[in-house]
Coordinates of C-alpha atoms in Angstrom, one line a residue:
X7 CA 91.2 148.5 86.5
X8 CA 88.6 146.9 84.6
X9 CA 88.7 143.5 83.3
X10 CA 91.0 143.0 80.1
X11 CA 89.9 142.4 76.6
X12 CA 92.8 140.0 76.2
X13 CA 94.9 137.8 78.7
X14 CA 98.5 137.0 78.6
X15 CA 98.0 133.7 80.3
X16 CA 95.3 131.1 80.4
X17 CA 96.1 130.8 84.1
X18 CA 98.4 132.0 86.7
X19 CA 99.5 129.6 89.6
X20 CA 101.1 131.2 92.6
X21 CA 103.3 128.8 94.9
X22 CA 105.1 125.9 93.9
X23 CA 104.2 123.5 96.5
X24 CA 102.3 120.5 96.0
X25 CA 98.9 122.3 94.9
X26 CA 100.6 124.7 92.9
X27 CA 102.9 122.2 91.2
X28 CA 99.7 119.8 90.5
X29 CA 97.4 122.5 89.4
X30 CA 100.2 123.8 86.9
X31 CA 100.8 120.4 85.6
X32 CA 96.8 119.8 85.0
X33 CA 96.6 123.3 83.2
X34 CA 99.5 122.5 81.0
X35 CA 98.4 118.9 80.2
X36 CA 95.1 120.5 78.6
X37 CA 97.4 122.9 76.5
X38 CA 96.5 126.2 78.5
X39 CA 99.1 128.6 78.6
X40 CA 100.3 128.7 82.2
X41 CA 103.1 130.6 84.6
X42 CA 103.8 129.2 87.5
X43 CA 105.6 131.8 90.2
X44 CA 107.6 130.9 93.1
X45 CA 109.6 133.0 95.3
X46 CA 111.4 130.4 97.6
X47 CA 112.2 126.8 97.0
X48 CA 110.5 124.6 94.5
X49 CA 108.5 121.9 96.2
X50 CA 107.1 124.1 98.8
X51 CA 107.1 122.9 102.5
X52 CA 106.5 119.4 102.1
X53 CA 109.8 118.8 100.2
X54 CA 111.9 121.5 102.1
X55 CA 110.6 121.5 105.7
X56 CA 107.8 119.0 106.2
X57 CA 106.9 115.5 104.9
X58 CA 110.3 114.9 103.4
X59 CA 112.8 116.1 105.8
X60 CA 110.5 114.8 108.8
X61 CA 110.0 111.1 107.5
X62 CA 113.9 111.0 106.8
X63 CA 114.5 111.9 110.4
X64 CA 111.7 109.4 111.5
X65 CA 113.6 106.7 109.5
X66 CA 117.1 107.4 111.0
X67 CA 115.6 107.1 114.5
X68 CA 113.5 103.8 113.4
X69 CA 117.1 102.1 112.4
X70 CA 118.5 103.4 116.0
X71 CA 115.3 102.0 117.7
X72 CA 115.9 98.7 115.8
X73 CA 119.4 98.5 116.9
X74 CA 118.5 99.2 120.5
X75 CA 115.8 96.5 120.5
X76 CA 117.7 93.8 118.5
X77 CA 118.3 91.4 121.4
X78 CA 114.7 90.4 121.1
X79 CA 115.4 88.8 117.7
X80 CA 118.4 87.0 119.3
X81 CA 120.8 89.6 117.8
X82 CA 123.5 91.3 120.3
X83 CA 124.7 94.8 119.1
X84 CA 126.0 97.3 121.4
X85 CA 124.0 100.6 122.1
X86 CA 124.0 102.5 119.0
X87 CA 126.1 105.6 118.6
X88 CA 124.2 108.3 117.2
X89 CA 126.3 110.6 114.6
X90 CA 123.8 113.6 114.7
X91 CA 125.4 115.4 111.9
X92 CA 125.1 112.3 109.9
X93 CA 121.8 112.1 110.5
X94 CA 121.1 115.6 109.3
X95 CA 123.1 114.9 106.3
X96 CA 120.7 112.1 105.4
X97 CA 117.9 114.4 105.8
X98 CA 119.3 116.9 103.2
X99 CA 120.6 114.2 100.7
X100 CA 116.7 113.0 101.0
X101 CA 115.5 116.4 99.9
X102 CA 118.4 116.7 97.2
X103 CA 117.2 113.2 95.7
X104 CA 113.7 114.2 95.6
X105 CA 114.3 117.8 94.3
X106 CA 114.4 117.0 90.6
X107 CA 110.8 115.6 90.8
X108 CA 109.5 119.4 91.7
X109 CA 112.3 121.2 89.6
X110 CA 112.1 124.2 87.4
X111 CA 113.5 121.9 84.5
X112 CA 110.8 119.2 84.9
X113 CA 108.2 121.5 84.8
X114 CA 109.3 123.5 81.9
X115 CA 109.7 120.3 80.3
X116 CA 105.8 119.5 81.0
X117 CA 105.0 122.7 79.2
X118 CA 104.8 125.3 82.4
X119 CA 106.5 128.4 82.4
X120 CA 108.2 128.7 85.6
X121 CA 109.2 132.2 86.6
X122 CA 111.2 132.8 90.1
X123 CA 110.0 135.7 91.8
X124 CA 107.6 137.5 94.2
X125 CA 103.9 137.5 93.0
X126 CA 101.6 140.3 93.8
X127 CA 97.9 140.8 92.6
X128 CA 97.5 144.5 91.8
X129 CA 93.8 143.9 90.7
X130 CA 91.7 140.8 90.0
X131 CA 93.4 140.0 86.6
X132 CA 96.8 141.3 87.0
X133 CA 99.7 139.8 88.8
X134 CA 102.8 141.8 89.4
X135 CA 106.1 139.8 89.5
X136 CA 109.1 141.0 91.0
X137 CA 112.5 139.1 90.5
X138 CA 115.9 139.6 92.1
X139 CA 118.1 142.0 89.9
X140 CA 115.1 142.9 87.4
X141 CA 112.6 145.3 87.2
X142 CA 109.0 144.6 88.0
X143 CA 106.8 143.0 85.1
X144 CA 103.1 142.1 85.0
X145 CA 101.1 139.4 83.7
X146 CA 97.2 139.3 83.1
X147 CA 95.2 135.8 83.3
X148 CA 91.8 134.7 82.9
X149 CA 92.3 132.4 85.9
X150 CA 94.5 132.5 89.1
X151 CA 95.3 129.7 91.3
X152 CA 96.5 130.9 94.9
X153 CA 98.8 128.0 96.4
X154 CA 100.7 130.0 98.8
X155 CA 100.5 127.3 101.5
X156 CA 100.8 127.5 105.3
X157 CA 103.0 128.7 108.0
X158 CA 103.8 127.5 111.4
X159 CA 101.4 129.0 114.1
X160 CA 103.3 131.0 116.8
X161 CA 101.3 132.4 119.7
X162 CA 101.8 135.6 121.5
X163 CA 103.0 134.2 124.6
X164 CA 104.8 136.6 127.2
X165 CA 108.4 136.0 127.1
X166 CA 108.5 133.9 123.7
X167 CA 110.9 136.7 122.3
X168 CA 113.4 135.8 125.0
X169 CA 113.8 132.3 123.8
X170 CA 115.4 131.0 120.6
X171 CA 112.2 128.9 119.7
X172 CA 111.9 126.7 116.6
X173 CA 109.3 125.6 114.0
X174 CA 108.8 122.5 111.7
X175 CA 110.5 125.2 109.3
X176 CA 113.1 126.4 111.0
X177 CA 114.4 123.4 113.1
X178 CA 116.4 121.8 110.1
X179 CA 119.1 124.6 109.6
X180 CA 119.3 125.2 113.4
X181 CA 120.0 121.0 114.0
X182 CA 122.0 120.8 111.1
X183 CA 124.6 123.0 113.1
X184 CA 124.5 120.6 116.3
X185 CA 127.2 118.1 117.0
X186 CA 124.3 115.9 118.8
X187 CA 120.5 115.6 119.4
X188 CA 119.4 118.4 121.9
X189 CA 119.9 117.2 125.6
X190 CA 116.4 118.4 126.9
X191 CA 114.0 119.2 124.1
X192 CA 110.6 120.7 124.6
X193 CA 107.7 120.3 122.1
X194 CA 104.6 122.4 122.3
X195 CA 101.7 120.6 120.8
X196 CA 100.7 116.9 120.9
X197 CA 99.3 117.0 117.3
X198 CA 100.6 114.7 114.6
X199 CA 104.0 116.8 114.2
X200 CA 104.7 117.0 117.9
X201 CA 103.8 113.3 118.4
X202 CA 106.4 112.1 115.3
X203 CA 109.0 114.5 116.4
X204 CA 109.0 113.5 120.1
X205 CA 109.4 109.8 119.0
X206 CA 112.2 110.6 116.6
X207 CA 114.2 112.9 119.0
X208 CA 113.9 110.5 121.7
X209 CA 115.3 107.7 119.8
X210 CA 117.9 110.0 118.6
X211 CA 118.9 110.8 122.3
X212 CA 117.2 113.6 123.5
X213 CA 115.5 113.7 126.7
X214 CA 111.9 114.8 125.5
X215 CA 108.9 116.3 127.1
X216 CA 105.7 116.7 125.0
X217 CA 103.2 119.2 126.2
X218 CA 99.3 119.5 125.0
X219 CA 96.8 121.8 126.4
X220 CA 93.9 119.1 125.9
X221 CA 93.6 116.0 128.2
X222 CA 94.9 113.8 125.5
X223 CA 97.3 113.7 122.4
X224 CA 95.8 113.9 119.1
X225 CA 92.6 115.1 120.2
X226 CA 91.1 115.1 116.6
X227 CA 91.8 111.3 116.4
X228 CA 89.9 108.3 118.3
X229 CA 90.0 108.0 121.9
X230 CA 91.7 104.6 121.7
X231 CA 94.1 105.9 119.1
X232 CA 95.1 108.6 121.3
X233 CA 95.7 106.3 124.1
X234 CA 97.9 103.8 122.1
X235 CA 100.1 106.7 120.8
X236 CA 100.8 107.8 124.5
X237 CA 102.0 104.4 125.6
X238 CA 103.9 104.1 122.8
X239 CA 105.6 107.3 123.6
X240 CA 105.7 106.9 127.3
X241 CA 107.4 103.3 126.9
X242 CA 110.1 105.2 125.0
X243 CA 110.8 107.6 127.7
X244 CA 109.0 110.7 126.4
X245 CA 107.3 112.9 129.2
X246 CA 103.7 113.7 128.4
X247 CA 102.4 116.9 130.2
X248 CA 98.5 116.8 128.8
X249 CA 95.9 119.1 130.3
X250 CA 99.0 121.6 130.6
X251 CA 98.6 125.3 129.0
X252 CA 101.5 127.3 128.2
X253 CA 101.6 130.5 130.2
X254 CA 104.8 132.3 129.5
X255 CA 108.7 131.7 128.9
X256 CA 111.7 132.9 130.8
X257 CA 114.7 132.8 128.4
X258 CA 118.3 132.5 129.5
X259 CA 120.7 135.3 128.9
X260 CA 122.9 133.5 126.4
X261 CA 120.0 133.0 124.2
X262 CA 120.1 129.3 124.6
X263 CA 117.5 127.3 126.3
X264 CA 115.1 128.7 128.9
X265 CA 111.9 127.6 131.0
X266 CA 108.3 127.4 130.3
X267 CA 105.8 128.0 132.8
X268 CA 102.8 125.8 132.7
X269 CA 99.1 125.6 134.1
X270 CA 97.5 122.5 134.9
X271 CA 94.4 121.7 136.7
X272 CA 96.5 121.6 140.1
X273 CA 98.2 124.9 139.8
X274 CA 101.5 125.9 137.8
X275 CA 104.8 124.2 137.2
X276 CA 108.0 125.0 135.3
X277 CA 109.9 122.7 133.0
X278 CA 113.3 123.9 131.4
X279 CA 114.6 123.2 128.0
X280 CA 117.7 123.6 125.9
X281 CA 115.6 123.7 122.8
X282 CA 112.0 124.3 122.1
X283 CA 109.8 123.2 119.0
X284 CA 106.5 124.7 118.5
X285 CA 104.1 122.4 116.8
X286 CA 100.8 124.2 117.3
X287 CA 99.3 123.9 113.9
X288 CA 99.8 126.0 110.7
X289 CA 98.0 129.0 109.5
X290 CA 97.2 129.7 105.8
X291 CA 100.0 132.0 104.3
X292 CA 98.2 135.2 103.2
X293 CA 100.4 138.2 103.5
X294 CA 102.4 139.9 101.1
X295 CA 100.4 138.8 97.9
X296 CA 97.8 141.8 97.4
X297 CA 94.9 139.6 98.8
X298 CA 93.8 141.8 101.6
X299 CA 93.4 145.0 99.3
X300 CA 91.3 142.8 96.9
X301 CA 89.0 141.9 100.2
X302 CA 89.8 138.0 99.5
X303 CA 91.5 137.8 102.9
X304 CA 89.1 138.0 106.0
X305 CA 90.7 137.8 109.5
X306 CA 93.7 136.1 108.3
X307 CA 91.9 133.3 106.2
X308 CA 90.9 133.3 102.8
X309 CA 87.3 131.8 102.4
X310 CA 86.5 129.7 99.4
X311 CA 83.5 127.9 98.1
X312 CA 82.9 124.3 97.2
X313 CA 84.5 124.9 93.8
X314 CA 87.6 126.5 95.7
X315 CA 86.6 129.9 94.3
X316 CA 87.1 133.1 96.3
X317 CA 85.0 136.0 95.9
X318 CA 86.3 136.6 92.6
X319 CA 85.3 133.2 91.0
X320 CA 88.3 133.3 88.4
X321 CA 90.7 133.4 91.5
X322 CA 91.0 130.0 93.1
X323 CA 93.0 128.5 96.1
X324 CA 94.1 125.2 96.7
X325 CA 96.2 123.3 99.3
X326 CA 97.0 124.4 102.9
X327 CA 96.0 128.0 102.1
X328 CA 92.4 126.8 101.3
X329 CA 92.2 124.1 103.8
X330 CA 90.5 122.6 105.6
X331 CA 92.7 119.7 105.6
X332 CA 96.5 120.4 105.5
X333 CA 97.9 117.4 103.9
X334 CA 100.1 117.0 100.8
X335 CA 97.6 114.3 99.3
X336 CA 94.8 116.9 99.8
X337 CA 96.8 119.5 98.2
X338 CA 97.1 117.7 95.2
X339 CA 93.6 116.3 95.5
X340 CA 92.3 120.1 95.3
X341 CA 94.6 121.2 92.6
X342 CA 92.8 119.0 90.1
X343 CA 89.6 120.9 91.1
X344 CA 91.2 124.4 91.0
X345 CA 92.7 123.9 87.4
X346 CA 89.8 122.3 85.9
X347 CA 87.2 124.9 87.3
X348 CA 89.8 128.0 86.6
X349 CA 89.8 126.8 83.0
X350 CA 86.5 125.5 82.1
X351 CA 84.3 126.6 85.2
X352 CA 82.2 128.9 83.1
X353 CA 81.1 125.6 81.1
X354 CA 81.3 122.9 83.7
X355 CA 82.7 123.3 87.3
X356 CA 83.2 120.5 89.6
X357 CA 82.8 120.6 93.6
X358 CA 85.4 119.2 95.7
X359 CA 85.1 115.8 97.0
X360 CA 85.8 115.6 100.8
X361 CA 84.0 112.5 101.7
X362 CA 86.8 110.2 102.0
X363 CA 90.1 111.8 103.1
X364 CA 92.6 109.5 104.7
X365 CA 95.3 110.5 106.8
X366 CA 98.4 109.3 108.8
X367 CA 100.9 109.8 111.5
X368 CA 104.2 108.2 111.2
X369 CA 105.3 107.3 114.7
X370 CA 105.5 103.7 116.1
X371 CA 103.2 101.9 115.5
X372 CA 102.0 103.7 112.9
X373 CA 98.3 105.4 113.1
X374 CA 96.0 105.7 110.1
X375 CA 92.3 106.5 109.2
X376 CA 89.7 107.4 107.0
X377 CA 85.9 108.4 107.4
X378 CA 84.3 108.6 110.9
X379 CA 86.0 107.7 114.1
X380 CA 83.9 106.2 117.0
X381 CA 84.0 109.6 118.8
X382 CA 82.7 111.2 115.7
X383 CA 80.1 109.1 115.1
X384 CA 79.0 109.4 118.5
X385 CA 79.0 113.5 118.4
X386 CA 77.4 113.6 115.5
X387 CA 74.7 111.1 116.3
X388 CA 75.3 108.7 113.4
X389 CA 74.4 105.1 114.2
X390 CA 77.1 102.4 113.8
X391 CA 78.1 98.8 114.9
X392 CA 81.8 98.6 115.6
X393 CA 83.8 95.7 114.7
X394 CA 87.8 95.1 115.9
X395 CA 90.7 93.2 115.2
X396 CA 93.8 93.0 117.5
X397 CA 96.9 93.2 115.2
X398 CA 98.7 90.9 118.3
X399 CA 97.0 88.1 116.7
X400 CA 98.4 88.3 113.1
X401 CA 100.9 85.8 112.3
X402 CA 103.1 88.4 110.3
X403 CA 103.1 90.9 112.9
X404 CA 104.3 88.3 115.7
X405 CA 107.4 87.0 113.6
X406 CA 108.3 90.7 112.8
X407 CA 108.0 91.7 116.5
X408 CA 105.1 94.4 115.7
X409 CA 102.0 92.6 117.5
X410 CA 100.8 96.0 118.7
X411 CA 97.8 97.6 117.7
X412 CA 94.2 97.3 116.1
X413 CA 91.6 98.0 113.7
X414 CA 88.4 99.4 114.4
X415 CA 85.9 99.6 111.6
X416 CA 82.5 101.4 111.9
X417 CA 79.7 100.0 109.6
X418 CA 76.1 100.9 109.0
X419 CA 73.8 98.8 111.4
X420 CA 73.2 95.4 110.1
X421 CA 75.1 96.2 106.8
X422 CA 78.8 95.9 105.8
X423 CA 78.8 99.7 104.5
X424 CA 82.1 101.1 106.1
X425 CA 81.5 104.4 107.6
X426 CA 85.1 104.8 109.0
X427 CA 88.3 102.9 109.8
X428 CA 90.9 103.7 112.4
X429 CA 94.0 101.6 112.4
X430 CA 97.2 101.5 115.0
X431 CA 100.0 99.3 113.6
X432 CA 102.8 98.7 111.7
X433 CA 102.4 99.7 108.1
X434 CA 98.9 101.6 109.0
X435 CA 99.2 104.0 106.4
X436 CA 99.7 101.4 103.7
X437 CA 96.8 99.0 105.3
X438 CA 94.2 101.9 105.2
X439 CA 94.3 102.1 101.2
X440 CA 92.3 99.1 100.9
X441 CA 89.6 100.7 103.2
X442 CA 89.8 104.0 101.4
X443 CA 89.5 102.0 98.0
X444 CA 86.6 100.0 99.2
X445 CA 84.6 103.0 100.5
X446 CA 85.5 105.0 97.4
X447 CA 84.1 102.3 95.2
X448 CA 81.0 101.7 97.6
X449 CA 82.3 98.1 98.6
X450 CA 81.7 96.6 101.8
X451 CA 83.4 94.4 104.0
X452 CA 82.2 91.4 102.3
X453 CA 84.1 92.4 99.3
X454 CA 87.5 92.8 101.6
X455 CA 86.6 89.3 102.8
X456 CA 86.3 87.4 99.8
X457 CA 89.4 88.9 98.0
X458 CA 92.6 86.8 98.6
X459 CA 95.0 88.4 101.0
X460 CA 98.9 86.8 100.7
X461 CA 100.0 85.0 103.6
X462 CA 101.8 85.9 105.8
X463 CA 101.4 89.9 105.3
X464 CA 100.1 92.8 107.4
X465 CA 97.5 93.1 104.8
X466 CA 95.5 90.1 106.2
X467 CA 94.8 92.2 109.1
X468 CA 92.0 93.8 106.8
X469 CA 90.5 90.2 105.7
X470 CA 90.4 89.4 109.5
X471 CA 88.4 92.4 110.4
X472 CA 86.0 91.7 107.9
X473 CA 85.7 88.2 108.7
X474 CA 84.9 89.3 112.5
X475 CA 82.3 91.3 111.2
X476 CA 81.1 88.2 109.2
X477 CA 81.0 85.8 112.2
X478 CA 79.2 88.7 114.3
X479 CA 76.1 88.8 111.3
X480 CA 76.1 84.9 110.6
X481 CA 72.5 84.0 109.9
X482 CA 71.8 82.2 112.9
X483 CA 68.6 80.6 111.6
X484 CA 69.9 79.1 108.7
X485 CA 72.8 77.8 110.4
X486 CA 70.5 75.7 112.9
X487 CA 68.7 74.5 109.9
X488 CA 72.1 73.5 108.2
X489 CA 73.1 71.8 111.7
X490 CA 70.0 69.7 111.4
X491 CA 70.4 68.7 107.7
X492 CA 74.1 67.7 108.5
X493 CA 72.6 65.4 111.4
X494 CA 70.2 63.9 109.0
X495 CA 72.8 63.3 106.4
X496 CA 74.8 61.4 108.8
X497 CA 71.8 59.0 109.3

């Protein structure tokens, strides 16, 4: 089928996760005729199986940990009793209370036509929509945004089909059926998801083993960040098996629990479990949308250019499907470019700005970073100066019992221009925002130092690390002259 002379829509968006919702809203805001198609739950993975439920679970675990450690503040409380069904009820309630933000009704009010059904591209301009209980119908569009997200990666390990394994998508329904947290929980994968869930379930009463093939947790983070996270998890009873590769599974006959064979530098070991969660990353969700027939997908991946365009420039992708970062805030960021380039790309197009992509890991203490880490700068041959501030010296952290962590700032040698920041500490995900803003606006550490920060707050740590940089770059010659001047003034 050739390109239509007329189109039913200006733009069609497939997928109502973060990228799809933002892309559809932006399109409607500039008065385009837009249809948003979703076959599952509105809000996508983030609302239903990702960010929202995991952070609700983490908060429950944090409350339990606070009760368990209250004695350090002079408060005597008994060992907390974990009502696991109530924990899972809080998770469900959190989703339900946020659902209206992503609902069909809200986006319809914003001018988006929302269609619940399965979408498939039958040619580069035509989308087939299959709805339950009705016949297929088709719409044409001048531009199409693919925002189908990603799904948990499941490795082809021998024996995996003999165990009732879980992923970040399936664990919520499974654990909602349990009276208590799993006794022996195995987590395969030491990235952000694995670390967050390991700490949360350990605090909720599980005996947790976390396995990572690399020699350290969070291998993409700064090495000191990785070490700090390992210490935090081990201090709460999580068994860490880094440098261990999964070889095969052996499930129990009843389908519950099993054993995993691991290989390390010394040989093979076996670990048993009641429940196992695979946290091995996520892969683009490309199947079932007609993308292979159009030649858009290659080896399970969907290549896009700097403008988020596929091989057909009017078909764009955003969010986890497009990569390279699988963050909700990146999905929303890309959605603006996808919508604008889809609607106005023939006049003016915009390349996605990936220069400053902050990230956070919501363990305790939190981890946050932006720009280059020390390891990345070294690998890339980028010259840098390193300035540190230890949060155990911060007044607010001391009184809050959160005197753990640090801030590392990389700057251009001899200048206050920020190349990257890594933070470990209470509210690190909030603290990083000031550095992201400064880097975005081209401001250096001197500007942060000259900004008043409320006392006592965790945010003062940002000012203090800037002060450490300033002291290291004090004009020694001028200071010697001033010393002589003041001596002369004393007579």
